[in-house]
Coordinates of C-alpha atoms in Angstrom, one line a residue:
M419 CA 0.0 0.0 0.0
S420 CA 1.1 3.6 -0.5
Y421 CA 1.7 6.1 2.2
T422 CA -1.6 7.7 1.4
D423 CA -3.4 4.4 2.0
W424 CA -1.6 3.8 5.3
A425 CA -2.5 7.4 6.4
V426 CA -6.2 6.9 5.5
L427 CA -6.3 3.5 7.2
S428 CA -4.6 4.7 10.4
L429 CA -6.6 7.9 10.7
T430 CA -9.9 6.1 10.2
L431 CA -9.2 3.4 12.8
I432 CA -7.8 6.0 15.3
L433 CA -10.9 8.2 14.8
I434 CA -13.3 5.3 15.4
V435 CA -11.6 3.8 18.5
S436 CA -11.1 7.3 20.1
Y437 CA -14.7 8.2 19.5
G438 CA -16.0 5.0 21.0
V439 CA -13.7 5.3 24.1
Y440 CA -14.7 8.9 24.6
K441 CA -18.4 8.3 24.3
S442 CA -18.3 5.2 26.6
R443 CA -16.4 6.9 29.5
G444 CA -17.9 6.7 32.9
A445 CA -19.5 3.2 32.9
Q446 CA -19.8 2.7 36.7
N447 CA -21.9 -0.4 36.9
I448 CA -22.9 -3.5 35.1
D449 CA -26.1 -1.9 33.6
G450 CA -24.0 0.8 31.9
Y451 CA -21.3 -1.6 30.8
L452 CA -23.5 -4.4 29.4
L453 CA -26.7 -2.5 28.3
G454 CA -25.5 1.1 27.8
N455 CA -28.1 2.2 30.4
Q456 CA -30.7 1.3 27.7
S457 CA -30.4 4.8 26.2
M458 CA -29.8 4.2 22.5
P459 CA -32.2 5.5 19.8
W460 CA -33.6 3.3 17.0
Y461 CA -31.0 4.3 14.4
S462 CA -28.2 3.4 16.7
V463 CA -29.9 0.0 17.4
C464 CA -30.3 -0.6 13.7
L465 CA -26.7 0.2 12.8
S466 CA -25.4 -1.7 15.8
V467 CA -27.4 -4.8 14.8
M468 CA -26.2 -4.6 11.2
A469 CA -22.6 -4.0 12.2
T470 CA -22.7 -7.0 14.5
Q471 CA -23.9 -9.2 11.7
A472 CA -21.8 -7.6 8.9
S473 CA -18.3 -8.6 10.0
A474 CA -15.1 -8.5 8.0
I475 CA -16.2 -12.0 6.9
T476 CA -19.0 -10.4 4.9
F477 CA -16.8 -8.0 3.0
L478 CA -14.0 -10.5 2.4
S479 CA -15.8 -13.8 1.8
A480 CA -19.1 -12.7 0.2
P481 CA -17.6 -11.1 -2.9
G482 CA -15.3 -14.2 -3.2
L483 CA -18.3 -16.5 -3.0
A484 CA -20.1 -14.5 -5.7
Y485 CA -16.9 -14.6 -7.8
S486 CA -16.7 -18.4 -7.5
T487 CA -20.3 -19.6 -7.5
G488 CA -22.6 -16.6 -8.2
M489 CA -25.4 -14.6 -6.5
G490 CA -27.3 -17.5 -5.0
F491 CA -26.1 -16.8 -1.5
V492 CA -28.5 -13.8 -1.3
Q493 CA -31.4 -16.2 -0.9
F494 CA -29.9 -17.0 2.5
Y495 CA -31.4 -13.7 3.8
F496 CA -34.9 -14.1 2.4
G497 CA -36.3 -15.2 5.8
L498 CA -34.8 -12.2 7.6
P499 CA -37.7 -9.7 7.2
L500 CA -40.2 -12.3 8.4
A501 CA -38.0 -13.1 11.4
M502 CA -37.8 -9.4 12.3
I503 CA -41.6 -9.1 12.3
V504 CA -41.9 -12.1 14.7
L505 CA -39.2 -10.8 16.9
C506 CA -40.9 -7.4 17.2
I507 CA -44.2 -9.0 18.1
T508 CA -42.9 -11.5 20.7
F509 CA -39.3 -11.4 21.8
V510 CA -38.6 -7.7 22.1
P511 CA -41.5 -6.7 24.4
I512 CA -40.9 -9.8 26.6
F513 CA -37.2 -9.0 27.1
H514 CA -37.8 -5.3 27.7
R515 CA -40.6 -6.0 30.2
L516 CA -38.6 -8.4 32.2
K517 CA -35.6 -6.0 32.2
V518 CA -33.1 -8.9 31.6
Y519 CA -29.4 -8.5 30.8
T520 CA -29.3 -11.7 28.7
A521 CA -31.9 -13.7 26.8
Y522 CA -31.3 -16.8 29.0
E523 CA -32.4 -15.2 32.3
Y524 CA -36.0 -15.5 31.0
L525 CA -35.6 -19.3 30.6
E526 CA -34.9 -19.8 34.3
Q527 CA -38.0 -17.8 35.2
R528 CA -40.1 -19.9 32.8
F529 CA -38.4 -23.3 33.3
D530 CA -35.5 -23.9 35.6
L531 CA -31.8 -23.3 36.2
N532 CA -30.8 -26.4 34.1
T533 CA -32.5 -25.1 31.0
R534 CA -31.0 -21.6 31.4
A535 CA -27.5 -23.1 31.9
L536 CA -27.8 -25.4 28.9
T537 CA -28.8 -22.7 26.5
A538 CA -26.2 -20.3 27.8
F539 CA -23.6 -23.0 27.5
L540 CA -24.6 -23.8 23.9
F541 CA -24.5 -20.1 23.1
L542 CA -21.0 -19.7 24.6
I543 CA -19.7 -22.6 22.5
Q544 CA -21.2 -21.3 19.3
R545 CA -20.4 -17.6 19.7
G546 CA -16.9 -18.3 21.0
L547 CA -16.0 -20.4 18.0
S548 CA -17.6 -17.9 15.6
T549 CA -15.8 -15.0 17.1
G550 CA -12.5 -16.7 16.5
I551 CA -13.4 -16.8 12.8
T552 CA -14.3 -13.0 12.8
I553 CA -11.0 -12.1 14.4
Y554 CA -9.1 -14.2 11.8
A555 CA -10.8 -12.4 8.8
P556 CA -9.0 -9.0 9.1
S557 CA -5.7 -10.7 9.9
I558 CA -5.8 -12.0 6.3
I559 CA -5.6 -8.4 5.1
L560 CA -2.5 -7.5 7.1
S561 CA -0.9 -10.8 6.2
T562 CA -1.4 -10.1 2.5
I563 CA -0.2 -6.5 2.7
L564 CA 2.8 -7.1 5.0
Q565 CA 3.6 -10.5 3.6
I566 CA 3.8 -12.0 7.1
N567 CA 2.2 -15.0 8.7
T568 CA -1.5 -14.7 9.8
T569 CA -0.5 -15.8 13.3
V570 CA 1.2 -12.4 13.9
T571 CA -1.6 -10.4 12.4
T572 CA -4.3 -12.3 14.3
L573 CA -2.6 -11.6 17.6
L574 CA -2.3 -7.9 16.7
I575 CA -5.9 -7.4 15.5
G576 CA -7.4 -9.4 18.3
G577 CA -5.4 -7.5 20.9
I578 CA -6.7 -4.1 19.6
V579 CA -10.4 -5.1 19.6
V580 CA -10.2 -6.8 23.0
A581 CA -8.5 -3.7 24.6
Y582 CA -11.1 -1.2 23.6
T583 CA -14.0 -3.6 24.3
V584 CA -12.7 -4.3 27.8
Y585 CA -12.5 -0.5 28.5
G586 CA -15.7 0.7 27.1
G587 CA -18.2 -2.1 27.2
T588 CA -21.4 -2.0 25.1
K589 CA -21.4 1.8 24.7
A590 CA -18.0 1.7 23.0
V591 CA -19.4 -1.0 20.7
S592 CA -22.7 0.8 19.9
Y593 CA -21.2 4.3 19.3
T594 CA -18.4 3.0 17.1
Q595 CA -20.7 0.9 15.1
M596 CA -22.8 3.9 14.1
L597 CA -19.7 5.5 12.5
Q598 CA -18.5 2.2 11.1
M599 CA -21.7 1.4 9.2
S600 CA -21.8 5.0 7.7
I601 CA -18.2 4.6 6.4
I602 CA -18.9 1.1 5.2
F603 CA -21.9 2.1 3.0
C604 CA -19.9 4.9 1.4
G605 CA -16.9 2.7 0.8
L606 CA -19.0 -0.1 -0.8
F607 CA -20.7 2.4 -3.1
A608 CA -17.3 3.8 -4.2
A609 CA -15.9 0.2 -4.7
G610 CA -18.9 -0.7 -7.0
I611 CA -18.4 2.5 -9.1
M612 CA -14.6 1.8 -9.4
V613 CA -15.0 -1.8 -10.6
V614 CA -17.2 -0.6 -13.5
H615 CA -14.9 2.3 -14.2
L616 CA -11.9 0.0 -14.5
L617 CA -13.6 -2.3 -17.1
P618 CA -12.8 -1.8 -20.8
A619 CA -14.4 1.3 -22.4
D620 CA -16.9 -0.8 -24.4
I621 CA -18.0 -2.8 -21.4
G622 CA -20.5 -0.9 -19.4
F623 CA -22.4 -2.0 -16.3
S624 CA -25.2 -3.8 -18.1
K625 CA -22.8 -5.7 -20.4
A626 CA -20.6 -6.6 -17.5
I627 CA -23.6 -8.2 -15.7
S628 CA -24.6 -9.9 -19.0
I629 CA -21.2 -11.5 -19.5
A630 CA -21.1 -12.7 -15.9
G631 CA -24.6 -14.1 -16.4
K632 CA -23.6 -16.0 -19.5
M633 CA -20.9 -17.6 -17.3
G634 CA -23.3 -18.7 -14.6
R635 CA -22.6 -15.9 -12.0
T636 CA -25.9 -14.0 -11.8
E637 CA -28.4 -16.7 -11.0
A638 CA -29.8 -15.3 -7.7
I639 CA -33.1 -17.2 -7.5
D640 CA -33.6 -21.0 -7.5
F641 CA -37.1 -22.2 -6.9
K642 CA -36.2 -25.9 -6.9
F643 CA -37.0 -27.7 -3.6
D644 CA -33.8 -29.5 -2.9
L645 CA -32.8 -30.4 0.7
N646 CA -29.2 -30.8 -0.3
N647 CA -28.9 -27.4 -1.9
P648 CA -28.1 -24.7 0.7
Y649 CA -29.2 -21.7 -1.4
T650 CA -32.7 -21.9 -2.8
V651 CA -35.7 -19.7 -2.2
W652 CA -37.2 -22.4 0.1
S653 CA -34.1 -23.0 2.1
G654 CA -33.8 -19.2 2.5
L655 CA -37.4 -18.6 3.4
I656 CA -37.8 -21.6 5.7
G657 CA -34.3 -22.6 6.9
G658 CA -33.1 -19.0 6.8
F659 CA -36.2 -17.8 8.8
F660 CA -35.5 -20.3 11.6
L661 CA -31.7 -19.4 11.6
Q662 CA -32.4 -15.6 11.6
L663 CA -35.1 -15.9 14.2
S664 CA -32.8 -17.8 16.5
Y665 CA -29.8 -15.6 15.8
F666 CA -31.6 -12.3 16.4
G667 CA -34.0 -13.7 19.1
T668 CA -31.7 -15.9 21.2
D669 CA -28.1 -15.0 20.4
Q670 CA -26.9 -12.7 23.1
S671 CA -24.6 -10.8 20.6
Q672 CA -27.8 -9.5 18.9
V673 CA -30.1 -9.5 21.9
G674 CA -27.6 -7.3 23.7
R675 CA -27.7 -4.8 20.8
Y676 CA -31.4 -4.2 20.8
L677 CA -31.8 -4.3 24.5
T678 CA -29.8 -1.1 24.5
G679 CA -32.8 0.6 22.9
S680 CA -34.4 3.3 25.0
S681 CA -37.9 1.8 24.6
V682 CA -39.7 -1.2 23.1
N683 CA -40.6 0.9 20.1
Q684 CA -37.0 2.1 19.5
S685 CA -35.8 -1.5 19.6
R686 CA -38.6 -2.6 17.3
L687 CA -37.9 0.1 14.8
G688 CA -34.2 -0.6 14.8
L689 CA -34.9 -4.3 14.0
L690 CA -37.4 -3.6 11.3
M691 CA -35.1 -1.2 9.5
N692 CA -32.4 -3.8 9.7
G693 CA -34.7 -6.3 8.0
L694 CA -35.4 -3.9 5.2
V695 CA -31.9 -2.8 4.6
K696 CA -29.9 -6.1 5.0
I697 CA -31.0 -7.8 1.8
P698 CA -30.2 -4.9 -0.5
M699 CA -26.9 -4.4 1.3
Q700 CA -26.0 -8.1 0.8
F701 CA -27.1 -8.0 -2.8
L702 CA -24.8 -5.1 -3.4
I703 CA -21.8 -6.9 -1.8
L704 CA -22.4 -10.0 -3.9
L705 CA -22.9 -7.8 -7.0
I706 CA -19.5 -6.3 -6.4
G707 CA -18.1 -9.8 -6.4
V708 CA -19.8 -10.6 -9.8
L709 CA -18.4 -7.3 -11.2
V710 CA -14.9 -8.3 -10.0
F711 CA -15.4 -11.6 -11.8
T712 CA -16.2 -9.8 -15.1
F713 CA -13.2 -7.5 -14.5
Y714 CA -10.9 -10.5 -14.3
Q715 CA -12.2 -11.9 -17.6
Y716 CA -10.4 -8.9 -19.2
N717 CA -7.5 -8.5 -16.8
K718 CA -5.4 -11.6 -16.0
P719 CA -6.1 -12.8 -12.5
P720 CA -3.3 -14.3 -10.4
V721 CA -3.0 -18.1 -10.6
F722 CA -3.8 -18.1 -6.9
F723 CA -5.2 -15.1 -5.0
N724 CA -3.5 -15.7 -1.6
S725 CA -0.1 -14.0 -2.4
F726 CA 1.5 -15.2 0.8
E727 CA 1.0 -18.9 0.0
L728 CA 1.9 -18.3 -3.7
N729 CA 5.2 -16.6 -2.7
K730 CA 6.0 -19.5 -0.5
L731 CA 5.6 -21.8 -3.4
Q732 CA 7.6 -19.6 -5.7
Q733 CA 10.5 -19.8 -3.3
S734 CA 10.3 -23.6 -3.0
A735 CA 11.7 -26.5 -4.9
Y736 CA 8.4 -26.7 -6.8
K737 CA 9.0 -23.3 -8.6
P738 CA 9.7 -25.0 -12.0
E739 CA 6.3 -26.8 -11.9
L740 CA 4.6 -23.5 -10.8
D741 CA 6.2 -21.7 -13.7
Q742 CA 4.8 -24.2 -16.1
L743 CA 1.3 -23.9 -14.6
E744 CA 1.5 -20.1 -14.9
K745 CA 2.4 -20.5 -18.6
K746 CA -0.7 -22.7 -19.0
S747 CA -2.7 -20.1 -17.2
D748 CA -1.5 -17.4 -19.5
A749 CA -2.3 -19.4 -22.6
A750 CA -5.8 -20.2 -21.2
F751 CA -6.4 -16.5 -20.5
E752 CA -5.4 -15.5 -24.1
S753 CA -7.7 -18.1 -25.5
K754 CA -10.6 -16.9 -23.3
Q755 CA -10.0 -13.3 -24.5
R756 CA -10.6 -14.4 -28.1
E757 CA -13.9 -16.1 -27.1
L758 CA -15.0 -13.1 -25.1
R759 CA -14.5 -10.8 -28.1
K760 CA -16.8 -13.2 -30.0
L761 CA -19.4 -13.0 -27.2
N762 CA -19.2 -9.2 -27.2
E763 CA -19.9 -9.1 -30.9
A764 CA -22.8 -11.6 -30.5
L765 CA -24.3 -9.4 -27.7
D766 CA -24.0 -6.3 -29.8
K767 CA -25.7 -8.0 -32.7
G768 CA -28.3 -9.8 -30.5
D769 CA -27.4 -13.1 -32.2
K770 CA -29.0 -15.6 -29.7
Q771 CA -27.5 -18.7 -31.4
Q772 CA -24.0 -17.4 -31.2
I773 CA -24.5 -16.1 -27.7
D774 CA -25.6 -19.6 -26.6
E775 CA -22.6 -21.2 -28.4
Q776 CA -20.1 -18.8 -26.8
R777 CA -21.7 -19.3 -23.4
E778 CA -20.8 -23.0 -23.5
V779 CA -17.3 -22.3 -24.8
L780 CA -16.6 -19.8 -22.0
K781 CA -18.0 -22.2 -19.4
A782 CA -15.5 -24.8 -20.7
A783 CA -12.7 -22.2 -20.5
D784 CA -13.8 -21.4 -16.9
E785 CA -13.5 -25.0 -16.0
Q786 CA -10.0 -25.2 -17.6
T787 CA -8.9 -22.3 -15.4
K788 CA -10.3 -24.0 -12.3
T789 CA -8.3 -27.2 -13.2
I790 CA -5.1 -25.2 -13.4
R791 CA -5.8 -23.6 -10.0
T792 CA -6.4 -27.1 -8.6
E793 CA -3.0 -28.2 -9.9
V794 CA -1.5 -25.2 -8.2
T795 CA -3.1 -26.0 -4.8
D796 CA -1.9 -29.6 -5.2
L797 CA 1.6 -28.3 -5.5
M798 CA 1.1 -26.1 -2.4
H799 CA 0.1 -29.2 -0.4
K800 CA 3.2 -31.0 -1.6
N801 CA 5.3 -28.1 -0.5
D802 CA 3.5 -27.5 2.8
P803 CA 0.8 -29.9 4.0
G804 CA -0.6 -27.2 6.2
A805 CA -0.9 -24.6 3.5
D806 CA -4.1 -22.5 3.3
T807 CA -5.3 -23.5 -0.2
N808 CA -8.8 -21.9 -0.1
D809 CA -8.3 -18.4 -1.5
N810 CA -12.0 -17.3 -1.8
N811 CA -11.4 -14.9 1.1
Y812 CA -8.5 -13.2 -0.8
I813 CA -10.2 -12.5 -4.1
F814 CA -11.8 -9.1 -3.3
L815 CA -8.7 -8.1 -1.2
S816 CA -6.4 -8.9 -4.1
F817 CA -8.5 -6.7 -6.5
V818 CA -8.6 -3.8 -4.0
T819 CA -4.9 -3.7 -3.3
S820 CA -3.9 -4.2 -7.0
Y821 CA -6.2 -2.0 -8.9
L822 CA -7.9 0.7 -6.9
P823 CA -6.5 4.2 -6.6
Q824 CA -4.5 5.5 -3.6
G825 CA -6.6 6.5 -0.7
L826 CA -9.6 4.3 -1.7
V827 CA -7.5 1.2 -1.0
G828 CA -6.8 2.5 2.5
L829 CA -10.5 3.3 3.0
L830 CA -11.8 -0.1 1.8
I831 CA -9.3 -1.9 4.0
A832 CA -10.4 0.3 6.9
I833 CA -14.0 -0.7 6.2
I834 CA -13.0 -4.4 6.5
F835 CA -11.2 -3.7 9.8
L836 CA -14.1 -1.6 11.1
A837 CA -16.6 -4.4 10.3
S838 CA -14.4 -6.9 12.1
M839 CA -14.0 -4.6 15.1
G840 CA -17.8 -4.0 15.4
S841 CA -18.8 -7.7 15.1
T842 CA -16.0 -8.9 17.3
A843 CA -16.6 -6.3 20.0
S844 CA -20.3 -7.1 20.1
A845 CA -19.5 -10.8 20.4
L846 CA -17.0 -10.3 23.2
N847 CA -19.5 -8.1 25.0
S848 CA -22.2 -10.8 24.7
L849 CA -19.9 -13.6 25.8
A850 CA -19.0 -11.5 28.9
S851 CA -22.6 -10.6 29.7
T852 CA -23.7 -14.3 29.5
S853 CA -20.7 -15.5 31.5
V854 CA -21.2 -12.9 34.3
V855 CA -25.0 -12.8 34.4
D856 CA -25.9 -16.4 33.7
I857 CA -22.9 -18.1 35.4
Y858 CA -20.9 -15.9 37.8
K859 CA -23.8 -13.8 39.2
R860 CA -26.2 -16.8 39.3
L861 CA -24.0 -19.7 40.4
I862 CA -20.8 -18.3 41.9
N863 CA -21.3 -15.0 43.6
K864 CA -25.0 -14.1 44.0
N865 CA -24.7 -11.1 46.4
A866 CA -21.6 -9.2 45.2
S867 CA -21.4 -5.4 44.9
P868 CA -22.1 -3.5 41.6
E869 CA -18.3 -2.7 41.4
N870 CA -17.5 -6.4 41.7
Y871 CA -19.9 -7.3 38.8
L872 CA -18.4 -4.5 36.7
S873 CA -14.9 -5.8 37.4
A874 CA -16.0 -9.4 36.6
S875 CA -17.5 -8.2 33.3
R876 CA -14.2 -6.6 32.3
W877 CA -12.2 -9.7 33.3
S878 CA -14.7 -11.9 31.5
T879 CA -14.3 -9.8 28.3
L880 CA -10.5 -10.1 28.5
I881 CA -10.6 -13.9 29.1
W882 CA -13.0 -14.5 26.3
G883 CA -10.9 -12.3 24.1
V884 CA -7.8 -14.4 24.7
I885 CA -9.8 -17.6 24.1
C886 CA -11.2 -16.3 20.8
I887 CA -7.8 -15.2 19.6
M888 CA -6.5 -18.7 20.3
M889 CA -9.4 -20.1 18.3
A890 CA -8.7 -17.6 15.5
L891 CA -5.2 -19.1 15.0
Y892 CA -6.9 -22.3 13.7
A893 CA -9.4 -20.6 11.5
S894 CA -7.4 -20.9 8.3
K895 CA -8.4 -24.6 8.0
I896 CA -12.1 -24.1 7.5
G897 CA -12.5 -22.8 4.0
N898 CA -14.9 -19.9 3.1
L899 CA -15.4 -18.0 6.3
I900 CA -19.0 -16.7 5.7
E901 CA -20.2 -20.2 5.1
A902 CA -18.3 -21.6 8.0
V903 CA -19.9 -19.1 10.5
N904 CA -23.4 -19.9 9.3
I905 CA -22.8 -23.7 9.2
L906 CA -21.5 -23.6 12.8
G907 CA -24.5 -21.5 13.9
S908 CA -26.9 -24.0 12.2
Y909 CA -25.7 -26.8 14.5
I910 CA -26.9 -24.9 17.6
Y911 CA -29.4 -22.1 16.8
G912 CA -32.3 -24.4 16.0
T913 CA -32.2 -26.1 19.3
I914 CA -32.0 -22.8 21.3
L915 CA -34.8 -21.4 19.2
G916 CA -37.0 -24.4 20.0
V917 CA -36.5 -23.9 23.7
F918 CA -37.6 -20.3 23.4
L919 CA -40.6 -21.2 21.3
V920 CA -41.7 -23.7 23.9
A921 CA -41.2 -21.1 26.6
F922 CA -43.4 -18.6 24.7
Y923 CA -46.2 -20.7 23.3
C924 CA -46.4 -24.1 25.1
K925 CA -47.2 -22.9 28.6
H926 CA -48.1 -26.4 29.8
V927 CA -44.6 -27.8 29.1
G928 CA -42.2 -27.8 32.1
G929 CA -38.5 -27.5 32.5
R930 CA -37.6 -31.2 32.7
A931 CA -39.3 -32.0 29.4
V932 CA -37.8 -29.2 27.5
F933 CA -34.3 -29.8 28.9
I934 CA -34.4 -33.5 27.8
A935 CA -35.9 -32.4 24.4
A936 CA -33.1 -29.9 23.9
L937 CA -30.4 -32.5 24.6
A938 CA -32.0 -35.1 22.2
A939 CA -32.6 -32.5 19.5
E940 CA -29.0 -31.3 19.6
A941 CA -27.7 -34.9 19.4
I942 CA -29.9 -35.6 16.3
V943 CA -28.8 -32.3 14.6
C944 CA -25.2 -33.1 15.1
I945 CA -25.6 -36.6 13.7
C946 CA -27.5 -35.1 10.6
G947 CA -24.8 -32.5 10.1
Y948 CA -21.9 -34.9 10.6
F949 CA -23.2 -37.3 8.0
D950 CA -24.3 -34.5 5.7
Q951 CA -27.9 -35.6 5.4
V952 CA -29.3 -32.2 4.4
A953 CA -28.0 -28.7 3.5
Y954 CA -26.9 -26.8 6.6
L955 CA -29.8 -24.3 6.7
W956 CA -32.3 -27.1 7.2
L957 CA -30.5 -28.1 10.4
N958 CA -32.1 -25.0 12.0
V959 CA -35.6 -26.2 11.1
I960 CA -34.9 -29.8 12.3
G961 CA -33.4 -28.7 15.6
C962 CA -36.3 -26.3 16.4
V963 CA -39.1 -28.6 15.4
L964 CA -37.6 -31.6 17.3
V965 CA -37.3 -29.6 20.5
V966 CA -41.0 -28.5 20.3
V967 CA -42.3 -31.9 19.4
I968 CA -40.2 -33.9 21.8
A969 CA -40.9 -31.5 24.7
I970 CA -44.7 -31.7 24.1
L971 CA -44.7 -35.5 23.9
L972 CA -42.5 -35.9 26.9
Q973 CA -44.7 -33.5 28.9
F974 CA -47.8 -35.5 27.9
F975 CA -46.2 -38.9 28.9
M976 CA -44.9 -37.4 32.2
K977 CA -48.4 -36.1 33.0
Q978 CA -49.9 -39.5 32.1
K979 CA -47.4 -41.2 34.4
E980 CA -48.3 -38.9 37.2
T981 CA -52.0 -39.5 36.7
V982 CA -51.5 -43.3 36.8
S983 CA -49.3 -43.0 39.9
S984 CA -51.8 -40.9 41.7

């Protein structure tokens, strides 16, 4: 990066962190530290909720996913608006009325301590692992820029986020997230404009989309009902609805964000606006990935986007083989250029037959490029069995650092850092609140002073920060980060949601029945996921439905047994 980019990056990060620390000064008790004294307006709630969900993973992995497989991932969010409506009707007023710090406090009031502890434990496992992944995402950036190992950059990034979250608590998180999302929207808009601007003069926006479409990258809607396909309208509407409802309704990283609202209406309005804005925002991010795909049809892409791993291979004994593969890649690119020119001519003439012919030729050329990349990754594994050979997360980053003008590179990298800081800080805050309120305050030290609980919250944030950084050091092995986070959540969110639905709507079911049902459902979900029986979004539906059905049946048999005994 240039000195200008470094200056933009540094000033943006310093401004955000300083502002958050300044606005969050004076937290004297656990209410201020964990809930921000419930003083946030709806727009702060909305931006905070969005920033918590839109981590660096979103801005690194989503464009890479669209580049590799197309726009289908947008269907993942189709259930979000429905989930927001259900949340506003049920979850939000209940949580506000009970004045809880965490979602799991309600479960003890409704059921028993065992159920509260189980759901809190499941959340801590899922959110702890996911936070490790969100810390790892921005470390990819520094690793690529500085050409150093991601271990060093992971420790650096994790340390910065943990430090200001420990100091400021949820106010630091909420106030910084307002600025973060404002800068993120501006940066994404600028990136989209620049991608189109950098295309050849005769390739405008519409033709760029058309070319990507002919190569299978713009198919955003799939109405086929296929349980093994994770991205269809039905998996998004049904499976996505259950996942989003559980994520926003029972995951403390999100519940903690809208509990900061100054009233029920402010929290509701913030969530509804998030539901309206999230799908267009995600569509834009994926569209940028599709435009980058078209850009690389006219500008030779690297044979592998992770420059750190590629440089290791270039300096190894396998360099001659790599050179040969790069020559094959160059030849394949030149051949593709000739076919693209023919496609452009066919598009200009409106010659449907030739367009169809060129579509098949270009798809074959695309497969040839993928074969060469596979051969490169095989070489990487020979050179280093532990090499990170999934470079989806590096595609957009490689484009940004290689082609965008000075200043904008620094701003876009700052955006990715800010997204990571926002989502990681929210997660750490939620892990701390659950650990202190549901475990320390409830089971270990019930009658401590407010100062003691505030101190415990800070220490808990620090401890979870260290744990998540340690988890982040292993995140390079899990492939595309945005899919990994959602797959991980799908193993647990359905079960937790089922417990809450029983609590809200099945008033006759007791704690023992729902506790056993949750354990059984979680075991079945893990088995289904391990043996890959269905696409991961459907695990949320399976877990939720199993908890509700098993709990109702168990309660019925327990009542029958009691009747017989009496």
